Short mmCIF file of C-alpha atoms in Angstrom, two decimals:
data_model
loop_
_atom_site.label_atom_id
_atom_site.label_comp_id
_atom_site.label_asym_id
_atom_site.label_seq_id
_atom_site.Cartn_x
_atom_site.Cartn_y
_atom_site.Cartn_z
CA MET P 1 3.00 -9.61 8.88
CA ASN P 2 1.18 -6.67 8.61
CA ILE P 3 1.21 -5.23 5.19
CA THR P 4 0.33 -2.25 5.32
CA VAL P 5 -1.99 -1.47 1.63
CA TYR P 6 -2.02 2.03 -0.08
CA LEU P 7 -4.62 3.11 -2.20
CA GLY P 8 -7.78 5.28 -3.67
CA ALA P 9 -11.03 5.92 -1.59
CA ASN P 10 -12.14 6.53 -5.43
CA GLU P 11 -13.42 3.19 -7.69
CA GLY P 12 -11.34 4.10 -10.66
CA ASN P 13 -13.14 3.99 -13.84
CA ASP P 14 -11.03 0.22 -14.99
CA PRO P 15 -13.55 -3.33 -14.09
CA LEU P 16 -10.23 -5.34 -13.13
CA LEU P 17 -8.79 -2.40 -10.06
CA LYS P 18 -12.25 -3.46 -8.72
CA GLU P 19 -11.46 -7.41 -8.96
CA ALA P 20 -7.35 -7.07 -8.40
CA VAL P 21 -7.71 -5.06 -5.58
CA ARG P 22 -10.90 -7.92 -3.73
CA GLU P 23 -8.22 -10.05 -5.29
CA LEU P 24 -5.02 -8.14 -3.21
CA GLY P 25 -7.79 -9.11 0.06
CA THR P 26 -8.68 -12.05 -0.29
CA TRP P 27 -5.74 -13.47 -0.48
CA ILE P 28 -3.76 -11.02 2.41
CA GLY P 29 -7.00 -11.86 3.91
CA SER P 30 -5.94 -16.07 3.88
CA SER P 31 -3.28 -16.38 3.59
CA GLY P 32 -3.64 -15.25 7.84
CA ASN P 33 -1.29 -11.31 7.23
CA THR P 34 -3.08 -8.40 8.94
CA LEU P 35 -4.14 -5.44 6.24
CA ILE P 36 -3.19 -1.74 7.62
CA TYR P 37 -5.49 0.23 5.29
CA GLY P 38 -6.69 4.00 5.45
CA GLY P 39 -10.08 2.89 6.78
CA SER P 40 -12.90 3.97 4.20
CA LYS P 41 -15.87 2.00 2.83
CA ASN P 42 -16.04 3.96 -0.01
CA GLY P 43 -14.10 2.67 -3.05
CA LEU P 44 -11.07 0.55 -3.55
CA MET P 45 -10.38 0.46 -0.08
CA GLY P 46 -13.89 -0.70 1.05
CA GLU P 47 -13.24 -3.28 -1.60
CA VAL P 48 -9.67 -4.22 -0.25
CA ALA P 49 -10.85 -4.34 3.69
CA GLU P 50 -14.11 -5.94 2.46
CA SER P 51 -12.58 -9.43 0.96
CA VAL P 52 -9.61 -9.02 3.18
CA LEU P 53 -12.85 -10.42 6.21
CA ASP P 54 -14.52 -11.96 3.81
CA ALA P 55 -11.18 -14.59 3.95
CA GLY P 56 -11.44 -15.03 7.14
CA GLY P 57 -8.40 -12.38 8.22
CA ARG P 58 -8.11 -8.64 10.42
CA ALA P 59 -8.40 -5.59 9.07
CA ILE P 60 -6.56 -2.65 9.91
CA GLY P 61 -7.96 0.98 9.41
CA VAL P 62 -5.90 4.50 10.59
CA GLU P 63 -8.61 6.38 9.63
CA PRO P 64 -8.21 10.75 10.29
CA GLN P 65 -11.21 12.56 12.79
CA ILE P 66 -12.27 14.19 9.73
CA PHE P 67 -13.10 12.01 8.03
CA ILE P 68 -14.68 10.02 11.15
CA ASP P 69 -16.42 13.16 11.38
CA GLN P 70 -17.43 12.48 7.38
CA GLY P 71 -18.72 9.19 7.80
CA PHE P 72 -16.18 7.62 6.03
CA GLU P 73 -14.59 4.41 8.17
CA TYR P 74 -15.70 1.05 8.01
CA ASP P 75 -17.92 -0.45 10.09
CA ARG P 76 -16.85 -3.97 9.89
CA LEU P 77 -13.00 -3.41 10.77
CA THR P 78 -10.98 -5.40 12.94
CA GLU P 79 -9.91 -2.48 14.72
CA LEU P 80 -10.24 1.20 14.21
CA ILE P 81 -6.61 3.56 15.22
CA VAL P 82 -8.24 7.37 15.07
CA THR P 83 -5.66 9.64 14.38
CA LYS P 84 -6.08 13.45 14.70
CA ASP P 85 -4.65 14.51 10.76
CA MET P 86 -3.78 12.98 7.55
CA THR P 87 0.62 13.33 9.40
CA GLU P 88 -0.55 11.24 12.25
CA ARG P 89 -2.34 8.77 9.90
CA LYS P 90 0.36 8.28 8.01
CA THR P 91 3.12 7.31 10.51
CA LYS P 92 0.75 5.12 12.41
CA MET P 93 0.32 2.96 8.92
CA ILE P 94 4.88 3.19 8.28
CA GLU P 95 5.03 2.09 11.85
CA LEU P 96 2.86 -0.95 12.22
CA GLY P 97 3.28 -2.44 8.59
CA ASP P 98 5.91 -5.30 7.72
CA ALA P 99 4.97 -4.66 3.69
CA PHE P 100 4.21 -1.53 1.73
CA ILE P 101 1.89 -2.27 -1.26
CA ALA P 102 0.68 0.65 -3.82
CA PHE P 103 -1.97 -0.16 -5.53
CA PRO P 104 -3.15 1.85 -8.35
CA GLY P 105 -4.22 5.54 -6.75
CA GLY P 106 -4.74 8.63 -6.90
CA THR P 107 -2.53 11.53 -5.82
CA GLY P 108 -2.70 9.79 -1.84
CA THR P 109 -1.84 7.24 -1.77
CA LEU P 110 1.62 8.69 -4.08
CA GLU P 111 2.21 10.60 -1.53
CA GLU P 112 1.80 8.04 1.54
CA ILE P 113 3.82 5.18 -1.09
CA ALA P 114 6.60 8.66 -1.73
CA GLU P 115 7.12 8.45 1.64
CA VAL P 116 7.32 5.03 2.19
CA MET P 117 10.35 4.44 -1.22
CA SER P 118 11.79 7.63 0.85
CA LYS P 119 12.44 6.11 4.71
CA VAL P 120 13.52 2.07 2.09
CA SER P 121 15.81 4.68 0.21
CA LEU P 122 16.90 6.37 2.91
CA LYS P 123 17.94 2.80 5.32
CA TRP P 124 15.31 3.94 7.85
CA LEU P 125 12.70 1.03 6.95
CA SER P 126 13.82 -2.17 6.12
CA ALA P 127 11.04 -4.32 4.83
CA PRO P 128 10.29 -4.23 0.76
CA CYS P 129 8.37 -1.41 -1.36
CA ILE P 130 5.85 -2.60 -3.76
CA LEU P 131 4.31 -0.84 -6.67
CA TYR P 132 1.32 -2.73 -8.56
CA ASN P 133 2.50 -2.16 -11.25
CA LEU P 134 -1.31 -3.29 -12.42
CA ASN P 135 -1.19 -2.93 -16.53
CA GLY P 136 1.50 -0.66 -15.98
CA TYR P 137 -0.38 1.95 -13.93
CA TYR P 138 3.13 2.93 -12.32
CA ASP P 139 5.62 2.99 -15.74
CA SER P 140 6.39 6.59 -15.42
CA LEU P 141 7.20 6.21 -11.75
CA LYS P 142 9.58 3.76 -12.43
CA GLU P 143 11.38 5.75 -15.45
CA LEU P 144 11.44 8.64 -13.14
CA LEU P 145 12.91 6.98 -10.73
CA LEU P 146 15.91 4.94 -13.51
CA HIS P 147 16.08 8.87 -14.29
CA MET P 148 17.02 10.37 -11.13
CA GLN P 149 20.33 6.94 -11.83
CA GLU P 150 20.82 8.59 -14.91
CA LYS P 151 21.42 11.21 -13.66
CA GLY P 152 23.08 10.74 -9.63
CA LEU P 153 20.98 11.91 -8.01
CA SER P 154 19.92 7.72 -7.31
CA SER P 155 21.94 4.84 -7.06
CA LYS P 156 20.29 1.11 -7.79
CA GLU P 157 21.74 0.41 -4.13
CA ARG P 158 19.81 3.37 -2.93
CA GLN P 159 15.95 2.62 -4.31
CA GLU P 160 17.26 -1.33 -3.19
CA GLY P 161 13.92 -2.89 -1.47
CA ILE P 162 11.69 -0.59 -3.49
CA TYR P 163 9.91 -3.08 -5.62
CA PHE P 164 6.88 -3.38 -9.21
CA ALA P 165 4.66 -5.59 -9.55
CA LYS P 166 2.30 -5.89 -12.39
CA ASN P 167 0.74 -9.46 -10.85
CA LEU P 168 -0.62 -11.01 -7.49
CA GLU P 169 2.04 -14.02 -8.60
CA GLU P 170 5.08 -10.95 -7.78
CA ILE P 171 3.67 -9.09 -4.71
CA LYS P 172 3.69 -12.38 -3.15
CA GLY P 173 7.49 -13.23 -4.51
CA ILE P 174 8.70 -10.70 -3.53
CA ILE P 175 7.50 -10.31 -0.02
CA GLN P 176 8.24 -14.10 0.51
CA HIS P 177 11.98 -13.67 -1.14
CA GLU P 178 11.91 -9.87 2.03
CA ASN P 179 10.96 -12.81 4.42
CA LYS P 180 14.08 -14.75 3.64
CA ARG P 181 16.56 -11.66 4.57
#
C-alpha cells in the first residue's frame, strides 16, 4: 500500500514530533508499505523518509523542480518524481496514494490535506484521510468540521472517511479497517 504523508520541511520545536514521525516512518517501512511524500531532506520530511528507508521500506518523493533547483531533495529515495509546480505535485501525490496522513505541519500541510478531505467528502476519492492529532494538534480543525455540520454546511455522511487519530495505533487501526471495506 502507498501511504501518502503530508508534513513539514521544518522540525518544529517539540521533540515529540521527531519521535512520532520516526515511529510512523519505521512502521511504514517495516510493514511493507511505501511512503509517498514531498521529497525533501529537511525537517520532519527528511525524518520520515530516513526512518522508512532505515526500516527497509520504499520512499517515493514528489518534488517540484524549484525545490530540486534549491537542493532540497533527499538523495537516498527509492524514487524521485519531479513535477513542474506544487499543483502537479499535489495531483501526483493523490494519484499515488492509497491512504493519506496529515502529520502536524504548517500551512502547506493544511492546504494539501484539505484537498484530500474535499475529494473524500465528494466521494471522488475512496481512501482514508487521517489527521494525526498528536497531542491535540488538529483539535481546532475537528471542531471546525463539527461546526460545519451544526450549521448545515456539511454532514456526517459527507465527512465519512475523514479521521482523527491520536497515535500510531489508531492510524494502523483505521487503515486496517478501511482495507477490509
